XYZ file of C-alpha atoms in Angstrom:
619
model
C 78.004 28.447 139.483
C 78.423 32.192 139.009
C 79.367 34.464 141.857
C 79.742 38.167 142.960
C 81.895 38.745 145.489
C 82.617 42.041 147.501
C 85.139 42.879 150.812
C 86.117 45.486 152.873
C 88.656 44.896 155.588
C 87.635 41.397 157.531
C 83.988 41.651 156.105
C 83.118 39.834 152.843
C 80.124 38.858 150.988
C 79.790 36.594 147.864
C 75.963 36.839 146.310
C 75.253 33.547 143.945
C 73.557 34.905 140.786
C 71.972 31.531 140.372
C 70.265 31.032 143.255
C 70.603 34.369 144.718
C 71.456 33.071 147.746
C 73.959 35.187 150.354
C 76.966 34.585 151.777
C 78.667 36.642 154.555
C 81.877 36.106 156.215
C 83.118 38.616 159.428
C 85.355 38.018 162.055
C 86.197 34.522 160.766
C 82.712 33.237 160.903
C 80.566 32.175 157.699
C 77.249 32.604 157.309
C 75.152 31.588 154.678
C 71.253 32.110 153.413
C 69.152 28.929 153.785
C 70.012 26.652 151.131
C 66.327 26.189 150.679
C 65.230 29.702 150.124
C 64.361 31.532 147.356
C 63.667 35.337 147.320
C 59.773 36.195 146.544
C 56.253 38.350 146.603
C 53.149 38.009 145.857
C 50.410 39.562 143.661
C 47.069 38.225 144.381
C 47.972 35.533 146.548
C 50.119 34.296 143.897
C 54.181 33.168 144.599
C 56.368 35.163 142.322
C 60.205 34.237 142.339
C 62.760 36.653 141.667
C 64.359 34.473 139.627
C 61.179 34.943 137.407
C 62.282 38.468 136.547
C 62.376 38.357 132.682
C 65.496 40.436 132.636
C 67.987 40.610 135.464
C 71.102 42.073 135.801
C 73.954 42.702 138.592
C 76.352 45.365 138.865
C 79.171 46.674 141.286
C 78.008 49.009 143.705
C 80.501 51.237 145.532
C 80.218 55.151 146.989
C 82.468 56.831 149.156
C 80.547 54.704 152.034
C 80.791 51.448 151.107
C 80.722 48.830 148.672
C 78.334 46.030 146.772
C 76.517 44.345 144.733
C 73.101 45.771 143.086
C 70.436 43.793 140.948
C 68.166 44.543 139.124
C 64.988 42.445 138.088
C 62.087 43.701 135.672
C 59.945 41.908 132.950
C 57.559 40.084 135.410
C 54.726 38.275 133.509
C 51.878 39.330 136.235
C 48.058 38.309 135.017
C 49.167 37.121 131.648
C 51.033 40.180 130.326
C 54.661 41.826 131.227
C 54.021 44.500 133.870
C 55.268 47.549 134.779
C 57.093 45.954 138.100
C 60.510 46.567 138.350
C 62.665 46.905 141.473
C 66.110 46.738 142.627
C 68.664 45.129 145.660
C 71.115 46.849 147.297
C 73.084 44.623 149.585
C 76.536 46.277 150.426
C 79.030 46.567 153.143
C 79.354 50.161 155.147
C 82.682 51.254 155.357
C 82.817 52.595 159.101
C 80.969 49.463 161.072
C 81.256 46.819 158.799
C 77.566 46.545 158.943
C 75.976 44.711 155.602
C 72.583 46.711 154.545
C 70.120 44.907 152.669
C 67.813 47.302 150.768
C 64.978 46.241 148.354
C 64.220 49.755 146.301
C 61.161 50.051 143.592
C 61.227 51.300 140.330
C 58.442 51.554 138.737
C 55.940 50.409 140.668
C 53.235 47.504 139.587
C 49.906 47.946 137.740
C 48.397 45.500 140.226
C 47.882 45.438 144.009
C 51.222 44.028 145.344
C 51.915 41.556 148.370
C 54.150 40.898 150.641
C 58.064 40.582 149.599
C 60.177 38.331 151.517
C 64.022 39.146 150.931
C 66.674 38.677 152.568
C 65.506 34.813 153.768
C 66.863 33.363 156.639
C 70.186 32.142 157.791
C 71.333 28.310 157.857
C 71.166 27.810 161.170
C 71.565 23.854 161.761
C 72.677 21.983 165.103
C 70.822 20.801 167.667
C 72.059 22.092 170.848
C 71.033 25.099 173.382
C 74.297 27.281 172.534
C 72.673 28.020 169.172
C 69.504 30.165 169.972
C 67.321 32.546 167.992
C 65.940 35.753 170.168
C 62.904 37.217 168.650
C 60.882 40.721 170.734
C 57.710 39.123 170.995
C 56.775 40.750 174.033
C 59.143 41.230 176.703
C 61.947 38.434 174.603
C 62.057 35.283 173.444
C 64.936 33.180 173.261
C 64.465 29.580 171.120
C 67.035 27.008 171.751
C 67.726 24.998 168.655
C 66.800 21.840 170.900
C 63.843 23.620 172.365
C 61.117 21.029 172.331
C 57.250 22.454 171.429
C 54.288 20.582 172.703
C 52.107 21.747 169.976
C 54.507 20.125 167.157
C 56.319 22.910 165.610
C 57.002 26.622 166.234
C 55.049 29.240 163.652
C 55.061 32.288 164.802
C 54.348 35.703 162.218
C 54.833 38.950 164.032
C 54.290 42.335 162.484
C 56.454 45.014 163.786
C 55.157 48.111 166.098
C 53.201 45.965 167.888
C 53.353 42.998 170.676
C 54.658 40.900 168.277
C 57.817 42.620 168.209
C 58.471 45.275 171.096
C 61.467 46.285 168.998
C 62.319 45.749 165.352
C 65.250 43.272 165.695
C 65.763 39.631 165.467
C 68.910 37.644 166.199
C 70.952 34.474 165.840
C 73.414 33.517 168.083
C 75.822 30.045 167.774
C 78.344 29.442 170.413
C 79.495 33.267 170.488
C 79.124 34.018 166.994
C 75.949 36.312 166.102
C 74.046 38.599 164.546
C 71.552 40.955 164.973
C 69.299 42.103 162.036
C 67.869 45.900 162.623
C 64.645 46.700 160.604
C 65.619 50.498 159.442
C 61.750 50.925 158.253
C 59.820 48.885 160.873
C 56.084 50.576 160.165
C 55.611 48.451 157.064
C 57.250 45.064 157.894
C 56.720 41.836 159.802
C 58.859 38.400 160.566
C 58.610 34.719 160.702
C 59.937 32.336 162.619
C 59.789 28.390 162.005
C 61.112 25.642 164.282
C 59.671 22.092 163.428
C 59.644 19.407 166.404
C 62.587 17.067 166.386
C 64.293 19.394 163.751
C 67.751 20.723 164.181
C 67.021 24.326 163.248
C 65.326 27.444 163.620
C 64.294 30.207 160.716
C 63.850 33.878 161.195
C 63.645 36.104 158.457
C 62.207 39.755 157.764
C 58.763 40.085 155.334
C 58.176 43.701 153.961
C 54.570 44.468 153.375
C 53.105 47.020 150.957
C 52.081 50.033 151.625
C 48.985 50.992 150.050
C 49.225 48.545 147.645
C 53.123 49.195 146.677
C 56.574 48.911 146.937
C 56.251 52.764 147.562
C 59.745 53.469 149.367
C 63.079 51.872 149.590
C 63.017 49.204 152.741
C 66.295 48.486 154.554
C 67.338 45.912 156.925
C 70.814 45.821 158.944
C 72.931 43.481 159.768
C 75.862 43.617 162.101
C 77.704 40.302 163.151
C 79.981 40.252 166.600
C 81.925 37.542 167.836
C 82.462 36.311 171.458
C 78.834 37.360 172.414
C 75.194 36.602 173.825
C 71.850 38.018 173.638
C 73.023 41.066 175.797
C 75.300 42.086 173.797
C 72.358 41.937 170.750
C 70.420 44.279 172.974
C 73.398 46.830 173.647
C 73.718 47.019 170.007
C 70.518 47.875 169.268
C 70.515 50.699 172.233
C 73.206 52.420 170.737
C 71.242 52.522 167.476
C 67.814 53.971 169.483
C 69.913 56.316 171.093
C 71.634 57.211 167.523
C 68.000 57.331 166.241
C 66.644 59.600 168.914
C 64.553 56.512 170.429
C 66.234 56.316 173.394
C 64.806 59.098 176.000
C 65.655 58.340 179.828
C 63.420 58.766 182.866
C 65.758 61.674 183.956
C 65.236 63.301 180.539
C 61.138 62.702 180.726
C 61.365 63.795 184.563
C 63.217 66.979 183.870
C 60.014 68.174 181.807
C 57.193 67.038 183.680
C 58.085 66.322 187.237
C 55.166 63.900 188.205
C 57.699 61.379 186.579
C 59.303 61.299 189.872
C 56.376 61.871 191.957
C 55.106 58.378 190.096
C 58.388 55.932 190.702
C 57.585 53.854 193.357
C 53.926 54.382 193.078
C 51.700 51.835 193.231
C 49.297 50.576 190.814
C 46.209 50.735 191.407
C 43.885 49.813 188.487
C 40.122 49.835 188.768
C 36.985 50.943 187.203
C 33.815 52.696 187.316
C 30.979 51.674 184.466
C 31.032 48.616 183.127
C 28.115 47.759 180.165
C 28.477 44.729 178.084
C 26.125 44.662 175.024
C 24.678 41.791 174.291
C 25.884 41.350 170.402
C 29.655 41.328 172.335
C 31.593 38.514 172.503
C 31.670 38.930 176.221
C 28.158 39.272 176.587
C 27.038 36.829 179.815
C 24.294 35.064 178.498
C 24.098 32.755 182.032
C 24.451 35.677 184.144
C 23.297 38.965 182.529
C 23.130 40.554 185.816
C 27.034 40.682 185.471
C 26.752 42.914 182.482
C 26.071 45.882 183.709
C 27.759 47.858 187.002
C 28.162 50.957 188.397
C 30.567 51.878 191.128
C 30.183 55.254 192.153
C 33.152 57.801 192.175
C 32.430 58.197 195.892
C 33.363 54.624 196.669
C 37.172 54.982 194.809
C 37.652 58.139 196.930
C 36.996 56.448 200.096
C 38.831 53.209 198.908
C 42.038 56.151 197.522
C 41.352 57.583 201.610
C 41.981 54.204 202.770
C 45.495 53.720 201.305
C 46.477 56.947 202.571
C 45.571 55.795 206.492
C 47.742 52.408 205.517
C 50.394 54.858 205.279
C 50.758 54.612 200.945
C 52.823 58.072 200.395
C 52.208 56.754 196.255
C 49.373 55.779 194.713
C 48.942 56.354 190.438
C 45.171 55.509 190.126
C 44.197 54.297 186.489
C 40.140 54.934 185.959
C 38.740 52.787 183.795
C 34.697 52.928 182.333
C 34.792 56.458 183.934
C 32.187 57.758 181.149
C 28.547 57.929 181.046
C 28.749 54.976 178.259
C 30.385 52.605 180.032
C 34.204 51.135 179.935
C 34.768 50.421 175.761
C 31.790 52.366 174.701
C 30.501 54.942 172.113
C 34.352 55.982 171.829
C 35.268 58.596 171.064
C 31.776 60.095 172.150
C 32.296 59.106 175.658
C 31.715 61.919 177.671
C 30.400 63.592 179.988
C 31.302 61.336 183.501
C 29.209 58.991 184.266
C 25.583 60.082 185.861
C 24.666 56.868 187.416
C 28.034 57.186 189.260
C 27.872 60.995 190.551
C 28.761 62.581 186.831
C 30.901 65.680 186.569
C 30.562 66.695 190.437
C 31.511 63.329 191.334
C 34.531 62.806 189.210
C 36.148 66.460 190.333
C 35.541 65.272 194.315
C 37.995 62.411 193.396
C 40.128 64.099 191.434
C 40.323 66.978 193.990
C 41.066 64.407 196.879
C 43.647 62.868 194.384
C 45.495 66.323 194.879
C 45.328 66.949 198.635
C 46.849 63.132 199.121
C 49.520 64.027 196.567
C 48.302 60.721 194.660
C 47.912 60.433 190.696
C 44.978 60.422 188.984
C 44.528 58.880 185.515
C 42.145 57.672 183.660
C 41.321 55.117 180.444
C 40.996 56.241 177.183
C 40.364 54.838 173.403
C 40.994 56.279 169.636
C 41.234 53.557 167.655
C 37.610 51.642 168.218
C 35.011 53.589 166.905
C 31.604 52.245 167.357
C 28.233 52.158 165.762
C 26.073 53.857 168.645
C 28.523 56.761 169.069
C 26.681 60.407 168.723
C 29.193 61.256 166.034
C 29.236 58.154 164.381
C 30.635 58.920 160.408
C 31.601 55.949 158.236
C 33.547 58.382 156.455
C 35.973 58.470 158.621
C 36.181 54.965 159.322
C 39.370 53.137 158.314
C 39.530 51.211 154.676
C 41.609 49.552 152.943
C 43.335 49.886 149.772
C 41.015 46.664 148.579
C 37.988 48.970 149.756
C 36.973 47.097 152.588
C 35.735 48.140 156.306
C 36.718 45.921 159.391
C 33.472 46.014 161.184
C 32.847 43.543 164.355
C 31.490 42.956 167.809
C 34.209 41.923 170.081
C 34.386 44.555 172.884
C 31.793 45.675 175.385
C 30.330 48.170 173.463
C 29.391 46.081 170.376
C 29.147 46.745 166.628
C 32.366 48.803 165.665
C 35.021 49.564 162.855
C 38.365 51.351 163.179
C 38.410 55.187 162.682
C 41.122 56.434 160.413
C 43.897 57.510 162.880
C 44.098 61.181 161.240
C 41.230 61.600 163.472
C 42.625 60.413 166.715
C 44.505 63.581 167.921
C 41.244 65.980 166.821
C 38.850 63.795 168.988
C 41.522 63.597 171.873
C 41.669 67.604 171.799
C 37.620 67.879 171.840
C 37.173 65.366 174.699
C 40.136 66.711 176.520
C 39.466 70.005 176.278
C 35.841 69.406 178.052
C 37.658 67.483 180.690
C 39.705 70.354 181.940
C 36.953 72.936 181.192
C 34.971 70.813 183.848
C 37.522 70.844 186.431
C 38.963 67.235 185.619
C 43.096 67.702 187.539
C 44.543 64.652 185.367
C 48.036 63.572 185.850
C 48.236 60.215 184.005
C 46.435 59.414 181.068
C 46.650 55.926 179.239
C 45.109 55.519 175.505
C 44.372 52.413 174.869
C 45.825 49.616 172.124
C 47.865 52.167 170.472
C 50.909 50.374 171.250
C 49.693 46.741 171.311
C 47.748 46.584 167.865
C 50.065 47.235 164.405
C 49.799 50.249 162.685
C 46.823 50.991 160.284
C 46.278 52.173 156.738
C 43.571 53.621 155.185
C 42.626 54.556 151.489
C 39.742 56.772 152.124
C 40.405 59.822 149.692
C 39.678 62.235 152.149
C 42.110 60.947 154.347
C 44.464 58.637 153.214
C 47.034 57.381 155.452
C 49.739 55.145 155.716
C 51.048 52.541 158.600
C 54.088 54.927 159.095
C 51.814 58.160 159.073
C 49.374 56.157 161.508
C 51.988 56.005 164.136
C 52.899 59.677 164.119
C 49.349 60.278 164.696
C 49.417 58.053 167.416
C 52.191 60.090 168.405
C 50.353 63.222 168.036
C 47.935 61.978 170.927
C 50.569 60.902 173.709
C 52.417 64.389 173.017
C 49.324 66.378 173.666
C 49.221 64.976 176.749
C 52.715 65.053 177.737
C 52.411 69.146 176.342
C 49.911 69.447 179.213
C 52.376 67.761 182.059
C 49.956 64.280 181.989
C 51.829 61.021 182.115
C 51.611 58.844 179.011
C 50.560 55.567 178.972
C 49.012 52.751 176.632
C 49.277 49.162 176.740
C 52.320 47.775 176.381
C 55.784 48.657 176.044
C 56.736 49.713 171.990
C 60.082 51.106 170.948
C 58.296 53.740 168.373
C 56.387 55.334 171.278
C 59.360 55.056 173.968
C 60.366 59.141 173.474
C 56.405 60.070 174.242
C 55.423 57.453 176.941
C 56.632 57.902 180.962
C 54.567 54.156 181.429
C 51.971 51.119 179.684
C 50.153 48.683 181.162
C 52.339 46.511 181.238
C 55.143 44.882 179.191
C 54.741 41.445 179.778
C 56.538 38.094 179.115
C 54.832 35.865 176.415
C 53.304 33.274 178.865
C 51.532 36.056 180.507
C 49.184 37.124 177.839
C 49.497 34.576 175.495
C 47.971 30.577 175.173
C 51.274 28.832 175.606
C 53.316 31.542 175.466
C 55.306 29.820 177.859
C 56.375 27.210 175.701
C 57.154 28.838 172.477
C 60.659 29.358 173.785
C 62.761 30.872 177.344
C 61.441 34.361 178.061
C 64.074 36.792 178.076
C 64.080 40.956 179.375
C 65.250 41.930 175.984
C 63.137 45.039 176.063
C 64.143 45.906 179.343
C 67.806 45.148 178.563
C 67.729 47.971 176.136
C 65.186 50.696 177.285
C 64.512 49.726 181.397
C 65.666 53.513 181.929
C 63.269 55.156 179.680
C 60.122 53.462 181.038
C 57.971 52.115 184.228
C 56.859 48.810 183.932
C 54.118 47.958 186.304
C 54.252 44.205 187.422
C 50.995 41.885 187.981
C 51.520 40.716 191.734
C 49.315 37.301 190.812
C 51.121 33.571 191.084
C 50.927 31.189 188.850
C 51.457 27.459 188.864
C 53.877 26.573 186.390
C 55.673 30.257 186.075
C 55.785 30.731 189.807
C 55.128 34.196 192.082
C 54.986 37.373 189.603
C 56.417 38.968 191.967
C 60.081 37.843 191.398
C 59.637 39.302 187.696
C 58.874 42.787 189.142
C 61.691 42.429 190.997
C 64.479 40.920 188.533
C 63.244 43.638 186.136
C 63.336 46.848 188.898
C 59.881 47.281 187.951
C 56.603 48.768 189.640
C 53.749 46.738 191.330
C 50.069 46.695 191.040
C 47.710 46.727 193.909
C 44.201 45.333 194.434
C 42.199 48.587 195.911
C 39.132 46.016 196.775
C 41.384 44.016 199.325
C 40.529 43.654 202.666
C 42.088 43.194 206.410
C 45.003 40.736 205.943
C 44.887 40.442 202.619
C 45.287 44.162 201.561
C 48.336 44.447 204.578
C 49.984 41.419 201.836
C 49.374 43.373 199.834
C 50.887 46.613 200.455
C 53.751 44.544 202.317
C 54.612 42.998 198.330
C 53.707 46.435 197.091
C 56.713 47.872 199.393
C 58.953 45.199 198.792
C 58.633 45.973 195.345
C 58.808 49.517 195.463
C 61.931 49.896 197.411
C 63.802 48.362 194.744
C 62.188 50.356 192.137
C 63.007 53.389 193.735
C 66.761 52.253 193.909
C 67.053 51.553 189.890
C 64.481 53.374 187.831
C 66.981 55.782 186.479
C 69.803 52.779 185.922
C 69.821 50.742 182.680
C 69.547 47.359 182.792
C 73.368 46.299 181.896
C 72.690 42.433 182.148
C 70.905 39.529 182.493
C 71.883 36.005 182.697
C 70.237 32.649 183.246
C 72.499 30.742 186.233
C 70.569 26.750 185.863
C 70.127 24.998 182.559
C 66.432 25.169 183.699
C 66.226 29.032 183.150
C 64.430 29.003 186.519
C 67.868 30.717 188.469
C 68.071 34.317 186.923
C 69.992 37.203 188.011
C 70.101 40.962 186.981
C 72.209 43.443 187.124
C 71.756 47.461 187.064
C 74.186 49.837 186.228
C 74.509 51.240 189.720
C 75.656 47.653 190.468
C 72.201 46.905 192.098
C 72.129 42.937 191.631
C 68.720 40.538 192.060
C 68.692 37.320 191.965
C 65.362 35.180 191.529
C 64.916 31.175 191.955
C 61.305 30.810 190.310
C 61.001 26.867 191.819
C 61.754 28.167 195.035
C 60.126 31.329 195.575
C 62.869 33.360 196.568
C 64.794 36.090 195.836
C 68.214 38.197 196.755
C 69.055 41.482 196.298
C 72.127 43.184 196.378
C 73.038 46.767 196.061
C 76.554 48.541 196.807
C-alpha cells in the first residue's frame, strides 16, 4: 500500500494513493473515509472512477498557509475516445486553525456535458449507540442517532444546498465528544446525501458538487474542522463564527438600526390571510367534487374591519401578510398581477386598508411571486423563461393558476421594480413584503443566450429583489429561513422543524434548532399555534425557540380570546430575547420530549412536549 502523508502541529493526514481513501488524525482522534467509497462523476448518467484517470499523479503541496497533498487525474476515456477532462485535488491542512480544505479544481474542462462529482465521501462512522449522531440542516436540524430506528426501512435523504433541504451549508458527525463539522465554502452549486439502513450500525453523509452549466467551471471547496469534548452546539457556534467572518451574520439590532419597523414588528402577531383565491381547473388543486370552493373573493373591506377588531381586543401589534390581493387571484398570471383586485374593492379598496393599517400603527404586507411565470400572464415571453443547459423548459400545472414554467431569475428584480413602482404610485403604504419560494426552492440556471445565468448568479438576483425592498424601509420576507438570504431578510414564513412540512419528517431523525442556534438574532420566526397528536402543542416550539406567533383573524368569541391569550404568552417572551442569540440547547430525557433553551441574556425555557407544559426563566 502506498501512502502520502502530511502534518502540521497535532493535525495529520495520510491520503492512500491506491484507494484514495483519507485519513485524518486531530486532537488524538482518527478518522477515516468509508472503506467502501470510491471518489466519482458522471457523464451521461454514466459512473466514472477517479481511479479511471489514465494518468494520475500526486505531489507535495505547501504555501506559506499550509501544507498537502495535490493530485492530479487526466486521460479519461469518455464516449469511446480520451477527452479533454482533466482536474485536480487539493486537500491540505491550514496553518492558523488546523482546518483540512478539500478542494476539487478543473483544468481543462470536458467536451461533454458533465455530472455530478462526489469527493470527499463520507466518514466511517460505525457503532450502534445514540452518542454517535449525524446533524444534517434539513429544515430547522436534524440530528440521526446511529441506533435511530426508521419505519420506512432505511434513511435516503438528498438535499441540495440554498434551499429547505439544507438551511445552512454544513453537515456534522459527532461520536462521544469527538466531531466534525464540514463547511461547504461554495454552497450555490452543491448538494448532500445521507444513508442510514434499518438495523445497520452506521450513518453516511457526504458532500456532491453539481455542475454548473454543464462544467466543472470553478474550483469547489469544502472545510473541515474537528473539535474534541463537544456536541451539536458547539457545531453550530463554529459555523456562526464563520457567517459572521463571511458577512452572513447581520443581527436584528443591525437590520433595526436601518429600518425601524424591525422593532415596531417584534412581538407582533401574525396574522396571515387572503383576499382572491382562483383555482384553475388544469391545477393539481383543482376541486373537482366541490368547484364552488375554487373560486372566492373576500373583500378588502372585510380585513379592515376584522384588522379594527384586534385593535378593540387591545392588540398594540399586528404584521398583516395579504395574500391573492391581485385582480388574478392568489398564484396567478405572476408577474402580471396587478392592479388590486376589482371584485374585492380594487385600488380604492386596498389604500382604505392600508391607510387604516397606518392610523392603528399595524403592518401591512402583502404576497408576492418571481419565480412562477405562467402561461395566461399579459406579458407572457418564452424567451425569458428558464432552460437548461440540455435545452429543456420545466413547464407544469401544479399551482392555482395553472400551466406555467420558471422565468429566468435575471428578470425577477425588473418585474419587482415595474409592479412595485405602480403600487406606490397608487397609494399602496407597504411595510412588509414577502416574495415567495425564493428561499425554499434551490437556485436555478438557465442557458438561454440572452440571458444566461448561473445557480450562484440566481441567488444574487434573488438578492437584488429583497434589497429593493429593504432600500424602500419594507420588511423582507419569503418562505423559510436560508443562510444566503439572512443579511437581506428581517422575517419568512416560517422556519419549521421537518415533521411540520414534511411526510414523516418526524421520523427521519430528533429535530434539533440548529438554525436558530446559529442565526436566532438575525431573524423572526413566526410559530404555527396548531397541536398536533404525536408532536404535541406548537406552541411550546415558539416558545423554546423565542419565536413569534401566528393568529387566526377569522376566530370568534372564546376562541379568538385563546387565541390572543397564546398570542401574548408568546409574545412576551419574544419581546424579552429577539435581540439575544440562542447560546444553547439541550435535550434533558432520552425521549427528546424534555428540552430546554437558553438565551444569552440568561433567559431559560423549558418545554415537556408529553405534558404540555412549559417554564420560563429569566434573570
Amino acid at each position: 500500500m502506498s501512502e502520502i502523508k502530511v502534518s502540521h502541529q497535532s493535525t495529520a493526514l495520510v491520503l492512500n494513493t491506491e484507494t484514495l481513501g483519507i485519513e485524518i488524525t486531530a486532537h488524538g482522534e482518527t478518522w477515516r473515509s468509508e472503506k467502501t467509497y470510491q471518489p466519482h462523476f458522471y457523464v451521461n448518467d454514466k459512473k466514472i472512477y477517479f481511479h479511471q484517470a489514465g494518468k494520475l499523479e500526486h505531489f507535495s503541496w505547501n504555501t506559506g498557509v499550509g501544507c498537502g497533498i495535490r493530485s492530479v487525474f487526466s486521460g479519461f476515456h469518455l464516449s469511446g475516445k480520451e477527452d479533454t477532462l482533466s482536474f485536480q485535488t487539493v486537500i491540505w491542512i491550514e496553518y492558523a486553525t488546523e482546518d483540512i480544505f478539500f478542494e476539487l479544481n478543473p483544468l481543462t474542462e470536458s467536451e461533454q456535458c458533465i455530472g455530478n462529482f462526489y469527493w470527499p465521501g463520507q466518514m466511517e462512522f460505525r457503532k450502534k449507540t445514540s452518542d454517535w449522531y449525524t446533524v444534517i440542516t434539513n429544515r430547522q436540524g436534524l440530528l440521526i442517532p446511529n441506533d435511530w430506528k426508521y419505519d420506512a426501512g432505511k434513511i435516503v435523504f438528498d438535499g441540495q444546498m440554498c434551499s429547505a433541504g439544507a438551511f445552512m451549508p454544513w453537515f456534522g458527525q459527532v461520536r462521544s465528544g469527538a466531531a466534525y463539522i464540514g463547511i461547504v465554502c461554495d454552497p450555490w452549486d452543491a448538494g448532500y446525501q445521507v444513508e442510514h439502513p434499518e438495523e445497520s450500525d452506521y450513518c453516511h453523509v457526504s458532500v456532491r458538487w453539481l455542475p454548473s452549466l454543464g462544467k466543472l467551471s470553478y474550483k469547489r471547496t469544502i472545510k473541515y474542522r474537528f473539535l474534541k469534548d463537544a456536541d451539536y452546539n458547539d457545531l453550530c457556534k463554529v459555523y456562526r463564527a464563520y457567517a459572521k467572518e463571511n458577512a452572513l451574520l447581520v443581527t436584528l439590532k443591525e437590520k433595526a438600526a436601518k429600518n425601524p419597523v424591525v422593532d415596531k414588528f417584534i412581538g407582533s402577531a401574525i396574522v396571515h390571510t387572503g383576499i382572491k383565491t382562483h383555482v384553475s381547473p388544469d391545477s393539481f388543486y383543482y376541486d373537482k367534487e366541490h368547484p364552488e370552493k375554487n373560486d372566492e373573493v373576500i373583500p378588502f373591506a372585510v380585513r379592515e374591519a376584522q384588522m379594527r377588531k384586534l385593535k378593540e381586543q387591545g392588540l398594540e401589534k399586528v404584521y398583516l401578510h395579504l395574500d391573492g390581493w391581485g385582480n388574478p387571484g392568489y398564484d396567478n398570471q405572476h408577474p402580471d398581477y396587478l392592479p388590486a383586485c376589482e371584485e374585492a374593492g380594487g385600488w380604492e379598496g386596498m389604500r382604505s386598508l392600508s391607510k387604516s393599517m397606518k392610523e392603528m400603527n399595524y403592518i401591512f404586507a402583502i404576497h408576492d411571486q418571481y419565480r412562477d411565470y405562467y402561461f395566461d400572464a399579459k406579458t407572457y415571453d418564452p424567451e425569458f423563461s428558464m432552460i437548461s443547459p440540455e435545452g429543456k423548459k420545466p413547464d407544469f400545472c401544479r399551482w392555482a393558476g395553472g400551466w406555467q414554467t420558471y422565468i429566468c431569475a435575471s428578470q425577477s428584480p425588473l418585474y419587482l421594480r415595474r409592479n412595485f413602482t405602480e403600487l406606490f404610485r397608487q397609494g399602496i403604504q407597504l411595510e412588509g413584503t414577502y416574495l415567495d419560494v425564493f428561499t425554499c426552492n434551490e437556485p436555478d440556471e438557465c442557458a438561454h443566450p440572452w440571458h444566461t445565468m448561473t445557480r450562484k448568479e440566481c441567488l444574487e438576483y434573488r438578492k437584488k429583489c429583497f434589497d429593493f425592498l429593504n432600500a424602500n424601509e419594507i420588511i423582507a420576507s419569503s418562505e423559510e429561513t436560508i443562510d444566503w438570504a439572512v443579511p437581506s431578510l428581517v422575517t419568512a414564513h416560517y422556519s419549521p422543524y421537518s415533521f411540520m412540512v414534511e411526510e414523516k419528517g418526524s421520523t427521519l431523525g430528533v429535530s434539533v434548532p440548529l438554525f436558530n442556534l446559529v442565526y436566532h438574532d438575525c431573524m423572526v420566526v413566526p410559530w404555527m399555534m396548531d397541536a398536533d397528536q404525536l408532536e404535541g402543542d406548537y406552541m411550546l416550539y415558539a416558545l423554546l425557540n423565542g419565536g413569534a406567533a401566528y393568529l387566526n383573524c377569522e376566530a370568534e368569541g372564546k376562541e379568538l380570546e385563546k387565541e390572543i391569550e397564546r398570542y401574548r404568552t408568546v409574545a412576551q417572551l419574544q419581546e424579552k430575547v429577539a435581540y439575544s442569540e440562542m447560546v444553547r440547547h439541550e435535550f434533558l430525557d432520552g425521549n427528546y420530549k424534555k428540552q430546554r433553551t437558553v438565551f444569552a441574556d440568561g433567559t431559560e425555557v423549558t418545554v415537556d412536549l408529553e405534558a404540555g407544559a412549559y417554564q420560563i426563566h429569566q434573570n
